[in-house]
Amino acid sequence: LAGHCERRNVIVKRIRPDKQFASAGISFPRIGQGGGVMDTTEITVVIGALLLIVGVIWYFFGARARVAAELTESGVQEIAITVKGGYSPDVIVVKQGIPVKLDFYRDETASCSDTVILGDFGIARDLPAFRTTSVEFTPDKAGEFDFTCGMNMLHGKLIVQ
């Protein structure tokens, strides 16, 4: 009677001795048209979709690695930032009251990344393609400060301690 379906309340049970899950007595009921028991392929697709959803959430909303700027011999905190579809690194830690030099290397020609804005410090700089542009300032207050591209699509964070 392979493929024969019998309806009992909402759960539909299918007798499929050729399938491992059905022969082991494991059933995952489906509600809606047709009913039936999920086979191995359907279970694999659902698990794969759930893993993909978790991966996307982690990629976009997961914690970002913090990178501390290095103190040079001249007493300046310096860090190189690559601009290519985003800022890398995108979370930078510096110390309050010590001069900072952010070296932005723009490794693309996309129009979105042609400007960097540190609004809390009143700084906006053009970033020519395939060149390094230095932004120098001294952070006078502690906190977390965002920096963005001119279109506010690329985001980074400067943490002043």
CSV table of N, CA and C in Angstrom, one decimal:
chain,number,residue,atom,x,y,z
A,1,LEU,N,0.8,-1.2,0.0
A,1,LEU,CA,0.0,0.0,0.0
A,1,LEU,C,0.9,1.3,0.0
A,2,ALA,N,2.0,1.2,-0.7
A,2,ALA,CA,2.9,2.4,-0.7
A,2,ALA,C,2.1,3.5,-1.3
A,3,GLY,N,2.2,4.7,-0.7
A,3,GLY,CA,1.6,5.9,-1.3
A,3,GLY,C,0.2,6.1,-0.8
A,4,HIS,N,-0.4,5.1,-0.1
A,4,HIS,CA,-1.8,5.2,0.4
A,4,HIS,C,-1.8,6.2,1.6
A,5,CYS,N,-2.7,7.1,1.6
A,5,CYS,CA,-2.8,8.1,2.7
A,5,CYS,C,-4.1,7.9,3.4
A,6,GLU,N,-4.0,8.1,4.7
A,6,GLU,CA,-5.2,8.0,5.6
A,6,GLU,C,-5.2,9.2,6.4
A,7,ARG,N,-6.3,10.0,6.5
A,7,ARG,CA,-6.4,11.2,7.2
A,7,ARG,C,-6.9,10.9,8.6
A,8,ARG,N,-6.2,11.3,9.6
A,8,ARG,CA,-6.6,11.3,11.0
A,8,ARG,C,-6.4,12.6,11.6
A,9,ASN,N,-7.5,13.3,11.9
A,9,ASN,CA,-7.5,14.7,12.4
A,9,ASN,C,-6.7,15.5,11.4
A,10,VAL,N,-5.6,16.2,11.9
A,10,VAL,CA,-4.8,17.0,11.0
A,10,VAL,C,-3.6,16.3,10.4
A,11,ILE,N,-3.1,15.3,11.1
A,11,ILE,CA,-1.9,14.6,10.7
A,11,ILE,C,-2.2,13.6,9.6
A,12,VAL,N,-1.4,13.6,8.6
A,12,VAL,CA,-1.6,12.6,7.5
A,12,VAL,C,-0.4,11.7,7.6
A,13,LYS,N,-0.7,10.4,7.6
A,13,LYS,CA,0.4,9.4,7.7
A,13,LYS,C,0.5,8.7,6.4
A,14,ARG,N,1.7,8.6,5.9
A,14,ARG,CA,1.9,7.9,4.6
A,14,ARG,C,2.8,6.6,4.9
A,15,ILE,N,2.4,5.5,4.4
A,15,ILE,CA,3.1,4.3,4.6
A,15,ILE,C,4.1,4.1,3.5
A,16,ARG,N,5.4,4.3,3.8
A,16,ARG,CA,6.4,4.2,2.8
A,16,ARG,C,7.6,3.4,3.3
A,17,PRO,N,7.5,2.1,3.2
A,17,PRO,CA,8.5,1.2,3.8
A,17,PRO,C,9.8,1.4,3.0
A,18,ASP,N,9.8,2.0,1.8
A,18,ASP,CA,11.1,2.2,1.1
A,18,ASP,C,11.9,3.4,1.6
A,19,LYS,N,11.3,4.2,2.5
A,19,LYS,CA,12.0,5.4,3.1
A,19,LYS,C,12.4,5.1,4.5
A,20,GLN,N,13.7,5.5,4.8
A,20,GLN,CA,14.3,5.2,6.1
A,20,GLN,C,13.5,5.8,7.2
A,21,PHE,N,13.1,7.1,7.1
A,21,PHE,CA,12.4,7.7,8.3
A,21,PHE,C,11.1,7.1,8.5
A,22,ALA,N,10.3,6.7,7.4
A,22,ALA,CA,9.0,6.1,7.6
A,22,ALA,C,9.1,4.7,8.2
A,23,SER,N,10.1,4.0,7.8
A,23,SER,CA,10.3,2.6,8.3
A,23,SER,C,10.8,2.6,9.7
A,24,ALA,N,11.5,3.7,10.1
A,24,ALA,CA,11.9,3.8,11.5
A,24,ALA,C,10.8,4.4,12.4
A,25,GLY,N,9.7,4.7,11.8
A,25,GLY,CA,8.6,5.2,12.6
A,25,GLY,C,8.7,6.7,12.9
A,26,ILE,N,9.6,7.4,12.3
A,26,ILE,CA,9.7,8.9,12.5
A,26,ILE,C,8.8,9.6,11.5
A,27,SER,N,7.9,10.5,11.9
A,27,SER,CA,7.1,11.2,11.0
A,27,SER,C,7.1,12.7,11.4
A,28,PHE,N,7.1,13.5,10.3
A,28,PHE,CA,7.0,14.9,10.5
A,28,PHE,C,5.8,15.4,9.7
A,29,PRO,N,4.7,15.6,10.4
A,29,PRO,CA,3.4,15.9,9.7
A,29,PRO,C,3.4,17.3,9.0
A,30,ARG,N,2.8,17.3,7.9
A,30,ARG,CA,2.6,18.6,7.1
A,30,ARG,C,1.2,18.9,7.1
A,31,ILE,N,0.9,20.2,7.3
A,31,ILE,CA,-0.5,20.7,7.3
A,31,ILE,C,-0.8,21.4,6.0
A,32,GLY,N,-1.9,21.2,5.4
A,32,GLY,CA,-2.2,21.9,4.2
A,32,GLY,C,-2.7,21.0,3.1
A,33,GLN,N,-2.6,21.4,1.9
A,33,GLN,CA,-3.0,20.6,0.8
A,33,GLN,C,-2.2,19.3,0.6
A,34,GLY,N,-2.8,18.2,0.4
A,34,GLY,CA,-2.0,17.0,0.2
A,34,GLY,C,-1.5,16.3,1.4
A,35,GLY,N,-1.1,17.0,2.4
A,35,GLY,CA,-0.6,16.4,3.6
A,35,GLY,C,0.6,15.5,3.3
A,36,GLY,N,0.8,14.6,4.2
A,36,GLY,CA,1.8,13.6,4.0
A,36,GLY,C,2.9,13.7,5.0
A,37,VAL,N,3.9,12.9,4.9
A,37,VAL,CA,5.1,12.9,5.7
A,37,VAL,C,6.3,13.4,5.0
A,38,MET,N,7.1,14.2,5.6
A,38,MET,CA,8.3,14.8,4.9
A,38,MET,C,9.3,13.7,4.7
A,39,ASP,N,9.8,13.6,3.5
A,39,ASP,CA,10.9,12.6,3.2
A,39,ASP,C,12.2,13.2,3.5
A,40,THR,N,13.3,12.4,3.3
A,40,THR,CA,14.6,12.9,3.6
A,40,THR,C,15.0,14.1,2.9
A,41,THR,N,14.7,14.2,1.6
A,41,THR,CA,15.0,15.4,0.8
A,41,THR,C,14.4,16.7,1.4
A,42,GLU,N,13.1,16.6,1.7
A,42,GLU,CA,12.4,17.7,2.3
A,42,GLU,C,13.0,18.2,3.6
A,43,ILE,N,13.3,17.2,4.5
A,43,ILE,CA,14.0,17.5,5.8
A,43,ILE,C,15.3,18.2,5.6
A,44,THR,N,16.1,17.7,4.6
A,44,THR,CA,17.4,18.3,4.3
A,44,THR,C,17.2,19.7,3.8
A,45,VAL,N,16.3,20.0,3.0
A,45,VAL,CA,16.0,21.3,2.5
A,45,VAL,C,15.6,22.3,3.6
A,46,VAL,N,14.8,21.8,4.5
A,46,VAL,CA,14.4,22.7,5.6
A,46,VAL,C,15.5,23.0,6.5
A,47,ILE,N,16.3,22.0,6.9
A,47,ILE,CA,17.5,22.2,7.7
A,47,ILE,C,18.5,23.1,7.0
A,48,GLY,N,18.7,22.9,5.7
A,48,GLY,CA,19.6,23.8,5.0
A,48,GLY,C,19.1,25.3,5.0
A,49,ALA,N,17.8,25.5,4.8
A,49,ALA,CA,17.2,26.8,4.8
A,49,ALA,C,17.4,27.5,6.2
A,50,LEU,N,17.2,26.7,7.2
A,50,LEU,CA,17.4,27.3,8.6
A,50,LEU,C,18.9,27.7,8.8
A,51,LEU,N,19.8,26.8,8.4
A,51,LEU,CA,21.2,27.2,8.5
A,51,LEU,C,21.6,28.4,7.7
A,52,LEU,N,21.0,28.5,6.6
A,52,LEU,CA,21.2,29.7,5.7
A,52,LEU,C,20.7,31.0,6.4
A,53,ILE,N,19.5,30.9,7.0
A,53,ILE,CA,19.0,32.0,7.7
A,53,ILE,C,19.8,32.5,8.9
A,54,VAL,N,20.3,31.5,9.7
A,54,VAL,CA,21.2,31.8,10.8
A,54,VAL,C,22.5,32.4,10.3
A,55,GLY,N,23.0,31.9,9.2
A,55,GLY,CA,24.3,32.5,8.6
A,55,GLY,C,24.1,33.9,8.2
A,56,VAL,N,23.0,34.2,7.5
A,56,VAL,CA,22.8,35.6,7.1
A,56,VAL,C,22.6,36.5,8.3
A,57,ILE,N,21.9,36.1,9.3
A,57,ILE,CA,21.7,36.9,10.5
A,57,ILE,C,23.1,37.2,11.2
A,58,TRP,N,23.9,36.1,11.3
A,58,TRP,CA,25.2,36.3,11.9
A,58,TRP,C,26.1,37.2,11.1
A,59,TYR,N,26.1,37.1,9.7
A,59,TYR,CA,26.9,37.9,8.9
A,59,TYR,C,26.5,39.4,9.0
A,60,PHE,N,25.3,39.7,9.0
A,60,PHE,CA,24.9,41.1,9.0
A,60,PHE,C,24.7,41.7,10.4
A,61,PHE,N,24.4,40.9,11.4
A,61,PHE,CA,24.2,41.5,12.8
A,61,PHE,C,25.1,40.9,13.8
A,62,GLY,N,26.0,40.1,13.5
A,62,GLY,CA,26.9,39.5,14.5
A,62,GLY,C,28.0,40.5,15.0
A,63,ALA,N,28.6,40.2,16.0
A,63,ALA,CA,29.6,41.1,16.6
A,63,ALA,C,30.8,41.2,15.7
A,64,ARG,N,31.3,42.4,15.6
A,64,ARG,CA,32.4,42.7,14.7
A,64,ARG,C,33.7,42.7,15.6
A,65,ALA,N,34.8,42.3,14.9
A,65,ALA,CA,36.1,42.3,15.6
A,65,ALA,C,36.6,43.8,15.8
A,66,ARG,N,37.1,44.1,16.9
A,66,ARG,CA,37.6,45.4,17.2
A,66,ARG,C,39.1,45.4,16.9
A,67,VAL,N,39.6,46.4,16.3
A,67,VAL,CA,41.0,46.5,16.0
A,67,VAL,C,41.6,47.8,16.6
A,68,ALA,N,42.6,47.7,17.4
A,68,ALA,CA,43.2,48.9,18.1
A,68,ALA,C,44.2,49.5,17.2
A,69,ALA,N,44.2,50.9,17.1
A,69,ALA,CA,45.2,51.6,16.4
A,69,ALA,C,46.5,51.5,17.1
A,70,GLU,N,47.6,51.4,16.3
A,70,GLU,CA,48.9,51.3,16.8
A,70,GLU,C,49.5,52.7,17.1
A,71,LEU,N,50.2,52.8,18.2
A,71,LEU,CA,50.9,54.0,18.6
A,71,LEU,C,52.3,54.1,18.0
A,72,THR,N,52.5,55.1,17.1
A,72,THR,CA,53.8,55.2,16.4
A,72,THR,C,54.8,55.9,17.3
A,73,GLU,N,56.0,55.9,16.9
A,73,GLU,CA,57.1,56.6,17.6
A,73,GLU,C,56.8,58.1,17.8
A,74,SER,N,56.1,58.7,16.8
A,74,SER,CA,55.8,60.1,16.9
A,74,SER,C,54.6,60.4,17.8
A,75,GLY,N,54.1,59.4,18.4
A,75,GLY,CA,53.0,59.6,19.4
A,75,GLY,C,51.6,59.7,18.8
A,76,VAL,N,51.5,59.2,17.6
A,76,VAL,CA,50.2,59.2,16.8
A,76,VAL,C,49.6,57.8,16.8
A,77,GLN,N,48.3,57.7,17.0
A,77,GLN,CA,47.6,56.4,16.9
A,77,GLN,C,47.3,56.2,15.4
A,78,GLU,N,47.8,55.2,14.7
A,78,GLU,CA,47.6,55.1,13.3
A,78,GLU,C,47.1,53.7,12.9
A,79,ILE,N,46.2,53.7,11.9
A,79,ILE,CA,45.6,52.4,11.4
A,79,ILE,C,45.3,52.6,10.0
A,80,ALA,N,45.5,51.5,9.2
A,80,ALA,CA,45.2,51.5,7.8
A,80,ALA,C,43.8,50.8,7.6
A,81,ILE,N,43.0,51.5,6.8
A,81,ILE,CA,41.6,51.0,6.6
A,81,ILE,C,41.4,50.8,5.1
A,82,THR,N,41.0,49.7,4.7
A,82,THR,CA,40.8,49.4,3.2
A,82,THR,C,39.3,49.6,3.0
A,83,VAL,N,39.0,50.4,1.9
A,83,VAL,CA,37.6,50.7,1.5
A,83,VAL,C,37.3,49.9,0.3
A,84,LYS,N,36.5,48.9,0.4
A,84,LYS,CA,36.1,48.0,-0.8
A,84,LYS,C,34.8,47.3,-0.4
A,85,GLY,N,33.7,48.0,-0.8
A,85,GLY,CA,32.4,47.4,-0.4
A,85,GLY,C,32.1,47.6,1.0
A,86,GLY,N,32.9,48.2,1.8
A,86,GLY,CA,32.8,48.4,3.2
A,86,GLY,C,34.1,48.9,3.7
A,87,TYR,N,34.2,49.0,5.0
A,87,TYR,CA,35.5,49.4,5.7
A,87,TYR,C,36.1,48.2,6.4
A,88,SER,N,37.4,48.0,6.2
A,88,SER,CA,38.0,46.9,6.8
A,88,SER,C,39.4,47.3,7.4
A,89,PRO,N,39.5,47.4,8.7
A,89,PRO,CA,38.5,47.0,9.7
A,89,PRO,C,37.4,48.0,9.8
A,90,ASP,N,36.3,47.6,10.4
A,90,ASP,CA,35.1,48.6,10.5
A,90,ASP,C,34.9,49.0,11.9
A,91,VAL,N,35.6,48.4,12.9
A,91,VAL,CA,35.5,48.9,14.3
A,91,VAL,C,36.9,49.1,14.8
A,92,ILE,N,37.2,50.4,15.1
A,92,ILE,CA,38.6,50.8,15.4
A,92,ILE,C,38.5,51.4,16.8
A,93,VAL,N,39.5,51.0,17.6
A,93,VAL,CA,39.6,51.4,19.0
A,93,VAL,C,40.8,52.4,19.2
A,94,VAL,N,40.6,53.6,19.7
A,94,VAL,CA,41.7,54.5,19.9
A,94,VAL,C,41.5,55.1,21.3
A,95,LYS,N,42.6,55.8,21.8
A,95,LYS,CA,42.6,56.4,23.1
A,95,LYS,C,42.3,57.9,23.0
A,96,GLN,N,41.5,58.4,24.0
A,96,GLN,CA,41.1,59.8,24.0
A,96,GLN,C,42.4,60.7,24.3
A,97,GLY,N,42.4,61.8,23.6
A,97,GLY,CA,43.4,62.8,23.8
A,97,GLY,C,44.7,62.6,23.1
A,98,ILE,N,44.9,61.5,22.4
A,98,ILE,CA,46.1,61.2,21.6
A,98,ILE,C,45.7,61.3,20.1
A,99,PRO,N,46.6,62.0,19.4
A,99,PRO,CA,46.3,62.2,17.9
A,99,PRO,C,46.1,60.9,17.2
A,100,VAL,N,45.1,60.9,16.3
A,100,VAL,CA,44.8,59.7,15.5
A,100,VAL,C,45.0,60.0,14.0
A,101,LYS,N,45.5,59.0,13.3
A,101,LYS,CA,45.7,59.1,11.9
A,101,LYS,C,45.1,57.8,11.2
A,102,LEU,N,44.0,58.1,10.5
A,102,LEU,CA,43.3,57.0,9.8
A,102,LEU,C,43.7,57.0,8.4
A,103,ASP,N,44.3,56.0,7.9
A,103,ASP,CA,44.8,55.9,6.5
A,103,ASP,C,43.8,55.1,5.7
A,104,PHE,N,42.9,55.8,4.9
A,104,PHE,CA,41.9,55.1,4.1
A,104,PHE,C,42.5,54.8,2.7
A,105,TYR,N,42.6,53.5,2.4
A,105,TYR,CA,43.0,53.1,1.0
A,105,TYR,C,41.7,52.6,0.3
A,106,ARG,N,41.3,53.4,-0.7
A,106,ARG,CA,40.1,53.1,-1.5
A,106,ARG,C,40.5,52.1,-2.6
A,107,ASP,N,40.1,50.9,-2.5
A,107,ASP,CA,40.4,49.8,-3.5
A,107,ASP,C,39.3,49.5,-4.4
A,108,GLU,N,38.6,50.6,-4.9
A,108,GLU,CA,37.5,50.4,-5.8
A,108,GLU,C,37.1,51.8,-6.4
A,109,THR,N,36.2,51.7,-7.4
A,109,THR,CA,35.8,52.9,-8.0
A,109,THR,C,34.3,53.2,-7.8
A,110,ALA,N,33.6,52.4,-7.0
A,110,ALA,CA,32.2,52.6,-6.7
A,110,ALA,C,32.0,54.0,-6.2
A,111,SER,N,31.0,54.7,-6.7
A,111,SER,CA,30.7,56.1,-6.3
A,111,SER,C,30.3,56.2,-4.8
A,112,CYS,N,29.8,55.2,-4.3
A,112,CYS,CA,29.3,55.3,-2.9
A,112,CYS,C,30.5,55.5,-1.9
A,113,SER,N,31.7,54.9,-2.2
A,113,SER,CA,32.8,55.0,-1.3
A,113,SER,C,33.7,56.2,-1.6
A,114,ASP,N,33.3,57.1,-2.4
A,114,ASP,CA,34.3,58.2,-2.7
A,114,ASP,C,34.4,59.3,-1.6
A,115,THR,N,33.7,59.2,-0.5
A,115,THR,CA,33.8,60.1,0.6
A,115,THR,C,33.7,59.4,1.9
A,116,VAL,N,34.4,59.8,2.9
A,116,VAL,CA,34.2,59.3,4.2
A,116,VAL,C,33.8,60.5,5.1
A,117,ILE,N,32.9,60.2,6.0
A,117,ILE,CA,32.4,61.3,6.9
A,117,ILE,C,32.5,60.8,8.3
A,118,LEU,N,33.1,61.6,9.1
A,118,LEU,CA,33.2,61.4,10.6
A,118,LEU,C,32.4,62.6,11.2
A,119,GLY,N,31.1,62.4,11.2
A,119,GLY,CA,30.2,63.6,11.5
A,119,GLY,C,30.4,64.1,12.9
A,120,ASP,N,30.7,63.3,13.9
A,120,ASP,CA,30.8,63.7,15.3
A,120,ASP,C,32.1,64.6,15.4
A,121,PHE,N,33.0,64.5,14.5
A,121,PHE,CA,34.2,65.3,14.6
A,121,PHE,C,34.3,66.4,13.5
A,122,GLY,N,33.2,66.5,12.7
A,122,GLY,CA,33.1,67.5,11.7
A,122,GLY,C,34.1,67.3,10.6
A,123,ILE,N,34.3,66.0,10.2
A,123,ILE,CA,35.3,65.7,9.2
A,123,ILE,C,34.6,65.0,8.0
A,124,ALA,N,34.9,65.5,6.8
A,124,ALA,CA,34.5,64.9,5.5
A,124,ALA,C,35.7,64.9,4.6
A,125,ARG,N,36.1,63.8,4.0
A,125,ARG,CA,37.2,63.7,3.1
A,125,ARG,C,36.8,63.0,1.8
A,126,ASP,N,37.3,63.5,0.7
A,126,ASP,CA,37.2,62.7,-0.5
A,126,ASP,C,38.2,61.6,-0.5
A,127,LEU,N,37.8,60.5,-1.1
A,127,LEU,CA,38.8,59.3,-1.1
A,127,LEU,C,39.0,59.0,-2.6
A,128,PRO,N,40.1,59.4,-3.2
A,128,PRO,CA,40.3,59.1,-4.6
A,128,PRO,C,40.6,57.5,-4.7
A,129,ALA,N,40.1,57.0,-5.9
A,129,ALA,CA,40.2,55.5,-6.1
A,129,ALA,C,41.7,55.1,-6.2
A,130,PHE,N,42.0,54.0,-5.6
A,130,PHE,CA,43.3,53.4,-5.6
A,130,PHE,C,44.4,54.3,-5.0
A,131,ARG,N,44.1,55.1,-4.0
A,131,ARG,CA,45.0,55.9,-3.3
A,131,ARG,C,44.7,55.9,-1.9
A,132,THR,N,45.7,56.3,-1.1
A,132,THR,CA,45.6,56.4,0.4
A,132,THR,C,45.4,57.8,0.8
A,133,THR,N,44.3,58.0,1.6
A,133,THR,CA,44.0,59.4,2.1
A,133,THR,C,44.0,59.3,3.6
A,134,SER,N,44.8,60.2,4.2
A,134,SER,CA,44.9,60.2,5.6
A,134,SER,C,44.0,61.2,6.2
A,135,VAL,N,43.4,60.8,7.3
A,135,VAL,CA,42.5,61.7,8.1
A,135,VAL,C,43.1,61.8,9.5
A,136,GLU,N,43.5,63.0,9.9
A,136,GLU,CA,44.1,63.2,11.2
A,136,GLU,C,43.3,64.1,12.1
A,137,PHE,N,43.1,63.7,13.3
A,137,PHE,CA,42.4,64.5,14.3
A,137,PHE,C,42.8,64.0,15.7
A,138,THR,N,42.4,64.7,16.7
A,138,THR,CA,42.6,64.3,18.1
A,138,THR,C,41.2,64.1,18.8
A,139,PRO,N,40.8,62.9,19.1
A,139,PRO,CA,39.5,62.7,19.8
A,139,PRO,C,39.5,63.3,21.2
A,140,ASP,N,38.6,64.2,21.5
A,140,ASP,CA,38.6,64.9,22.8
A,140,ASP,C,37.6,64.4,23.7
A,141,LYS,N,36.8,63.4,23.3
A,141,LYS,CA,35.7,62.9,24.2
A,141,LYS,C,35.6,61.3,23.9
A,142,ALA,N,35.3,60.6,25.0
A,142,ALA,CA,35.2,59.2,24.9
A,142,ALA,C,33.8,58.8,24.4
A,143,GLY,N,33.7,57.6,23.8
A,143,GLY,CA,32.4,57.2,23.3
A,143,GLY,C,32.6,56.4,22.0
A,144,GLU,N,31.4,56.1,21.4
A,144,GLU,CA,31.4,55.4,20.1
A,144,GLU,C,30.9,56.3,19.1
A,145,PHE,N,31.6,56.4,18.0
A,145,PHE,CA,31.3,57.4,16.9
A,145,PHE,C,31.3,56.7,15.6
A,146,ASP,N,30.2,56.9,14.8
A,146,ASP,CA,30.1,56.3,13.5
A,146,ASP,C,30.8,57.1,12.5
A,147,PHE,N,31.4,56.4,11.5
A,147,PHE,CA,31.8,57.0,10.2
A,147,PHE,C,31.2,56.3,9.1
A,148,THR,N,30.8,57.1,8.0
A,148,THR,CA,30.1,56.5,6.9
A,148,THR,C,30.6,57.0,5.6
A,149,CYS,N,30.1,56.4,4.5
A,149,CYS,CA,30.4,57.0,3.2
A,149,CYS,C,29.4,58.2,2.9
A,150,GLY,N,29.6,58.8,1.8
A,150,GLY,CA,28.7,60.0,1.5
A,150,GLY,C,27.3,59.6,1.3
A,151,MET,N,27.0,58.4,1.0
A,151,MET,CA,25.6,58.0,0.8
A,151,MET,C,25.0,57.3,2.0
A,152,ASN,N,25.8,57.2,3.1
A,152,ASN,CA,25.4,56.5,4.3
A,152,ASN,C,25.0,55.0,4.1
A,153,MET,N,25.7,54.4,3.2
A,153,MET,CA,25.5,53.0,3.0
A,153,MET,C,26.6,52.1,3.6
A,154,LEU,N,27.8,52.6,3.6
A,154,LEU,CA,29.0,51.9,4.3
A,154,LEU,C,29.1,52.5,5.7
A,155,HIS,N,29.3,51.6,6.6
A,155,HIS,CA,29.4,52.1,8.0
A,155,HIS,C,30.6,51.5,8.7
A,156,GLY,N,31.2,52.3,9.6
A,156,GLY,CA,32.2,51.9,10.5
A,156,GLY,C,32.0,52.6,11.8
A,157,LYS,N,32.8,52.1,12.8
A,157,LYS,CA,32.7,52.7,14.2
A,157,LYS,C,34.0,53.0,14.8
A,158,LEU,N,34.2,54.2,15.3
A,158,LEU,CA,35.4,54.5,16.0
A,158,LEU,C,35.1,54.5,17.5
A,159,ILE,N,35.8,53.7,18.3
A,159,ILE,CA,35.5,53.7,19.7
A,159,ILE,C,36.7,54.4,20.4
A,160,VAL,N,36.4,55.5,21.1
A,160,VAL,CA,37.4,56.2,21.8
A,160,VAL,C,37.2,55.9,23.3
A,161,GLN,N,38.4,55.4,23.9
A,161,GLN,CA,38.4,55.0,25.3
A,161,GLN,C,39.1,56.0,26.1
